[in-house]
Structures are given as C-alpha cells and as structure tokens.
Coordinates of C-alpha atoms in Angstrom, one line a residue:
X1 CA 123.3 153.5 -61.4
X2 CA 119.9 151.8 -61.8
X3 CA 116.8 153.6 -60.7
X4 CA 113.7 151.8 -59.5
X5 CA 110.7 152.8 -61.5
X6 CA 108.0 154.7 -59.6
X7 CA 104.9 152.4 -58.9
X8 CA 101.9 153.1 -61.1
X9 CA 98.5 154.0 -59.8
X10 CA 97.2 150.5 -60.5
X11 CA 100.1 148.9 -58.6
X12 CA 99.4 151.2 -55.6
X13 CA 95.7 150.2 -55.6
X14 CA 96.5 146.5 -55.7
X15 CA 98.9 146.9 -52.8
X16 CA 96.4 148.8 -50.7
X17 CA 93.7 146.2 -51.5
X18 CA 96.0 143.3 -50.5
X19 CA 96.8 144.9 -47.1
X20 CA 93.4 146.2 -46.0
X21 CA 90.3 144.1 -45.2
X22 CA 87.3 144.0 -47.6
X23 CA 84.2 145.8 -46.2
X24 CA 82.3 142.6 -46.9
X25 CA 84.7 140.5 -44.8
X26 CA 84.7 143.1 -42.0
X27 CA 80.9 143.0 -41.9
X28 CA 80.9 139.2 -41.9
X29 CA 83.3 139.1 -39.0
X30 CA 81.2 141.7 -37.0
X31 CA 78.1 139.6 -37.6
X32 CA 79.8 136.4 -36.5
X33 CA 81.1 138.1 -33.3
X34 CA 77.6 139.5 -32.6
X35 CA 76.0 136.1 -33.1
X36 CA 78.5 134.4 -30.9
X37 CA 77.8 136.9 -28.1
X38 CA 74.0 136.4 -28.4
X39 CA 74.5 132.6 -28.4
X40 CA 76.6 132.8 -25.2
X41 CA 73.9 134.9 -23.5
X42 CA 71.2 132.4 -24.5
X43 CA 73.2 129.4 -23.5
X44 CA 73.9 130.9 -20.1
X45 CA 70.2 131.6 -19.6
X46 CA 69.2 128.1 -20.7
X47 CA 71.7 126.6 -18.2
X48 CA 70.4 128.8 -15.3
X49 CA 66.8 127.8 -16.0
X50 CA 67.8 124.1 -16.4
X51 CA 69.6 124.1 -13.0
X52 CA 66.6 125.9 -11.5
X53 CA 64.1 123.4 -12.9
X54 CA 66.3 120.5 -11.9
X55 CA 66.1 121.5 -8.2
X56 CA 62.3 121.5 -8.2
X57 CA 61.0 119.0 -5.6
X58 CA 59.0 116.2 -7.2
X59 CA 55.6 115.2 -5.8
X60 CA 55.3 112.4 -3.3
X61 CA 55.1 109.0 -4.9
X62 CA 51.5 107.8 -5.4
X63 CA 49.8 104.9 -7.0
X64 CA 46.6 104.9 -9.1
X65 CA 43.5 103.4 -7.5
X66 CA 43.2 99.7 -8.1
X67 CA 42.6 97.9 -10.4
X68 CA 44.1 100.5 -12.8
X69 CA 47.7 99.9 -13.7
X70 CA 50.3 102.3 -15.2
X71 CA 51.1 101.9 -18.9
X72 CA 54.9 101.1 -19.0
X73 CA 56.9 103.8 -20.7
X74 CA 54.0 106.4 -20.7
X75 CA 56.2 109.1 -19.2
X76 CA 58.6 108.9 -22.2
X77 CA 55.9 109.0 -24.9
X78 CA 54.7 112.2 -26.5
X79 CA 51.1 111.1 -26.1
X80 CA 49.0 108.0 -25.4
X81 CA 47.3 106.2 -22.5
X82 CA 48.6 106.5 -19.0
X83 CA 46.3 104.0 -17.2
X84 CA 44.7 100.7 -18.2
X85 CA 42.3 98.2 -16.7
X86 CA 39.8 95.5 -17.5
X87 CA 36.2 95.6 -16.4
X88 CA 33.4 93.0 -16.1
X89 CA 33.1 89.4 -17.2
X90 CA 33.4 90.4 -20.9
X91 CA 36.8 91.9 -20.2
X92 CA 36.2 95.4 -21.4
X93 CA 39.4 97.2 -22.1
X94 CA 39.6 100.7 -20.6
X95 CA 42.5 103.1 -21.2
X96 CA 42.9 106.7 -19.9
X97 CA 45.0 109.5 -21.3
X98 CA 45.4 112.8 -19.5
X99 CA 46.3 116.4 -20.4
X100 CA 45.8 119.9 -18.9
X101 CA 42.2 120.9 -19.4
X102 CA 43.2 124.5 -20.3
X103 CA 45.5 123.2 -23.1
X104 CA 42.7 121.5 -25.0
X105 CA 39.3 123.0 -24.3
X106 CA 38.4 126.7 -24.3
X107 CA 38.0 128.5 -20.9
X108 CA 34.2 128.3 -20.9
X109 CA 34.0 124.6 -22.0
X110 CA 33.5 123.5 -18.4
X111 CA 31.1 126.2 -17.4
X112 CA 28.5 123.6 -16.3
X113 CA 31.0 122.0 -13.9
X114 CA 31.0 122.7 -10.2
X115 CA 32.3 126.2 -9.7
X116 CA 33.8 125.3 -6.4
X117 CA 36.2 122.9 -8.0
X118 CA 38.7 125.6 -8.9
X119 CA 38.9 127.0 -5.4
X120 CA 39.3 123.5 -3.9
X121 CA 42.0 122.6 -6.5
X122 CA 43.9 125.8 -5.8
X123 CA 44.0 125.0 -2.1
X124 CA 45.1 121.4 -2.7
X125 CA 48.4 120.1 -3.8
X126 CA 51.8 119.0 -2.5
X127 CA 53.4 122.4 -2.5
X128 CA 50.6 124.9 -3.1
X129 CA 52.5 126.0 -6.2
X130 CA 52.9 123.8 -9.3
X131 CA 50.2 121.4 -8.0
X132 CA 47.7 124.2 -7.8
X133 CA 48.5 125.2 -11.4
X134 CA 47.4 121.7 -12.6
X135 CA 44.0 121.9 -10.9
X136 CA 41.9 120.8 -13.9
X137 CA 42.6 117.8 -16.0
X138 CA 41.2 116.5 -19.3
X139 CA 40.7 112.7 -19.6
X140 CA 40.4 110.8 -22.8
X141 CA 38.6 107.6 -21.8
X142 CA 38.6 104.7 -24.3
X143 CA 36.2 101.8 -23.6
X144 CA 36.1 98.8 -25.9
X145 CA 35.3 95.1 -26.1
X146 CA 38.0 92.6 -27.0
X147 CA 38.3 92.2 -30.8
X148 CA 35.9 95.1 -31.5
X149 CA 36.8 97.6 -34.2
X150 CA 35.2 100.6 -32.5
X151 CA 35.3 102.0 -29.0
X152 CA 33.2 104.3 -26.9
X153 CA 35.3 107.4 -26.2
X154 CA 34.7 110.1 -23.6
X155 CA 36.3 113.5 -23.0
X156 CA 36.0 114.3 -19.4
X157 CA 37.0 117.1 -17.1
X158 CA 38.6 115.8 -13.9
X159 CA 38.7 117.9 -10.7
X160 CA 39.8 117.1 -7.1
X161 CA 36.1 116.4 -6.1
X162 CA 34.2 115.8 -9.4
X163 CA 34.3 114.4 -12.9
X164 CA 32.2 115.8 -15.8
X165 CA 31.7 114.5 -19.3
X166 CA 32.3 117.1 -22.1
X167 CA 31.7 114.8 -25.1
X168 CA 31.1 111.2 -26.0
X169 CA 31.3 109.3 -29.3
X170 CA 31.7 105.9 -30.9
X171 CA 34.7 105.8 -33.2
X172 CA 37.3 103.5 -34.7
X173 CA 40.0 102.3 -32.3
X174 CA 42.8 103.5 -34.6
X175 CA 41.5 107.1 -34.7
X176 CA 44.5 109.2 -33.7
X177 CA 43.2 112.6 -32.9
X178 CA 41.0 113.1 -29.9
X179 CA 41.6 116.8 -29.1
X180 CA 38.6 119.0 -29.0
X181 CA 34.9 118.1 -29.3
X182 CA 34.6 114.5 -30.5
X183 CA 30.9 114.8 -31.3
X184 CA 30.2 114.7 -35.0
X185 CA 29.2 117.9 -36.7
X186 CA 29.1 116.5 -40.2
X187 CA 31.2 114.2 -42.4
X188 CA 30.7 110.6 -43.5
X189 CA 30.6 109.0 -40.0
X190 CA 27.9 109.9 -37.6
X191 CA 29.3 109.8 -34.1
X192 CA 26.4 111.0 -32.0
X193 CA 24.9 114.2 -30.7
X194 CA 26.7 116.9 -28.8
X195 CA 26.7 115.8 -25.1
X196 CA 25.0 118.9 -23.8
X197 CA 22.1 118.3 -26.3
X198 CA 21.3 114.9 -25.0
X199 CA 18.4 114.3 -22.7
X200 CA 19.3 114.9 -19.0
X201 CA 18.5 111.2 -18.2
X202 CA 20.8 110.0 -20.9
X203 CA 23.6 112.3 -19.6
X204 CA 23.1 111.0 -16.0
X205 CA 23.1 107.4 -17.3
X206 CA 26.4 108.0 -19.1
X207 CA 27.9 109.5 -15.9
X208 CA 26.9 106.4 -14.0
X209 CA 28.4 104.3 -16.8
X210 CA 31.9 105.7 -16.5
X211 CA 31.7 106.0 -12.7
X212 CA 30.9 102.3 -12.5
X213 CA 34.2 101.7 -14.4
X214 CA 36.2 103.7 -11.9
X215 CA 36.3 107.0 -13.8
X216 CA 35.9 109.3 -10.9
X217 CA 37.7 111.9 -8.7
X218 CA 39.8 109.2 -7.0
X219 CA 42.0 109.3 -10.1
X220 CA 42.9 113.0 -9.6
X221 CA 45.8 112.8 -7.1
X222 CA 47.7 110.2 -9.2
X223 CA 47.1 111.8 -12.6
X224 CA 47.9 115.3 -11.3
X225 CA 51.2 114.1 -9.9
X226 CA 51.9 112.0 -13.1
X227 CA 51.3 115.0 -15.3
X228 CA 53.6 117.2 -13.2
X229 CA 56.4 114.7 -13.5
X230 CA 55.7 114.3 -17.2
X231 CA 55.9 118.0 -17.9
X232 CA 59.0 118.4 -15.7
X233 CA 60.8 115.7 -17.7
X234 CA 59.7 117.3 -21.0
X235 CA 61.0 120.7 -19.9
X236 CA 64.4 119.3 -18.8
X237 CA 64.6 117.5 -22.1
X238 CA 63.8 120.7 -24.0
X239 CA 66.5 122.7 -22.2
X240 CA 69.1 120.1 -23.1
X241 CA 68.0 119.9 -26.7
X242 CA 67.8 123.7 -27.2
X243 CA 71.3 124.1 -25.6
X244 CA 72.8 121.4 -27.9
X245 CA 71.3 123.0 -31.0
X246 CA 72.6 126.5 -30.1
X247 CA 76.1 125.2 -29.2
X248 CA 76.7 122.7 -32.0
X249 CA 79.1 124.0 -34.7
X250 CA 77.5 125.5 -37.8
X251 CA 78.7 124.7 -41.3

C-alpha cells in the first residue's frame, strides 16, 4: 500500500501564500475603495451645486448705451473686450473690458472714490443678492487711432453713479497684461506718471476726456449684468469639467 509523503514546511508555506491575499494587495484594494467613496461624495456635491446654480435667475436683458456694441463671442472668451465703438471724425477706436474691481485692485485702491457708491450699489440690483455683490467694476479702456501702434489706456473704477480713473498710460496695442497699476515705475518704456501724482487740472481734463467718449456711469447696468452672466456661465462650465475629471476612468 502506497503512503503519501507528508508535505514539507516549504510546501505548506507555498500553499498558504497561494490561498491568502498579500498585505500589499489588501492595502491597495482598501485604498481604491476609499478613493472611490470619496469620489462619489465629491461628485454628489458637485452635482447638487451644479443644479443649484443652474436654477439661479438671470438678470433682465439689457443693452449697452449707444453707440457701444457688444463684441461677438465675448461671453465665451477668458478675457478681452466686451464693448466697442468709434468716436469722432478721425474714427477713434474704443474698446472696454470689465472685471470685478475687488479681484484686481487692493481694497484701498479706490479710497478717493465717492464713499456713498458702495451703499448705493448694495441697494441696487435685480435681486438684491448677486447684483449687490458685483457693485464695483474695473474697466480697462483702450483708445487708439486707426493704424496707430500705441493706444491710450485707462484703468477705471465704475460704480452705479460715478466713474473714477485709477491709472492711465500710453502703451503698445499688443500689450497683453493690463492688471494692476499701468503707470510705469521703471523699465525701458516710460508710460507716464502715477495718476494720483498728476496735477489736479490734468486729472480733471482726463476725466472729461473719457466722459466725452461715453465712459460714464451709464455703462454700469449693462456691464454689471454682463459680468454676472459671464461668471455664471464660467461656474457652470467649471462644475461640468470638474465632474468629468473626477468620474473619468484612471489608468
């Protein structure tokens, strides 16, 4: 009668190893399950906020004061002009870009502006909520002559009842960055003095210069509504992109 040989210790170890999970694979499975749970929570939160934002009422439709016209496709661009117009017999080309004032300039940058503007802005608006939160706008105004290589550029604070110049400079048309103070503080190209350092009569004359070209508080209702719609679209787009990134399969 044949007898089966007793398994050796090595054989027993191999058998145990083949039937039990490696501690490394167990840890990997636990991490994967945890990551999946976190992703599910995040996706649920993104969806809830997406639906909430989607239900927000848009502002009433409004048009810019004539003769300004809306730049086609401006709502879908990351940056760039919103309004354009021509001025005078020479056909000056004027373009306006807009952003939240608080996003660009420090809180005390408009300290010389009318202190009542904030209170008036908070009370104004189509719903007393989101509109009040966009109560101070920053305008980038570009004024140039046809065929000229440079343009006169202004950074202005725009309020429901006033407009104020923060800086002014002469710079190349193809200059891309306009955030912050555009007055030159050094470098190869002299752009002009800081606006607050100019003589009061020169400052007043520059204010009259832009107001004659339609840069005034009448722009506020349209640009406020336009910026709200722009930020609303961007937020909706962001929720979609973030959800797609989280849910797409990972290699």
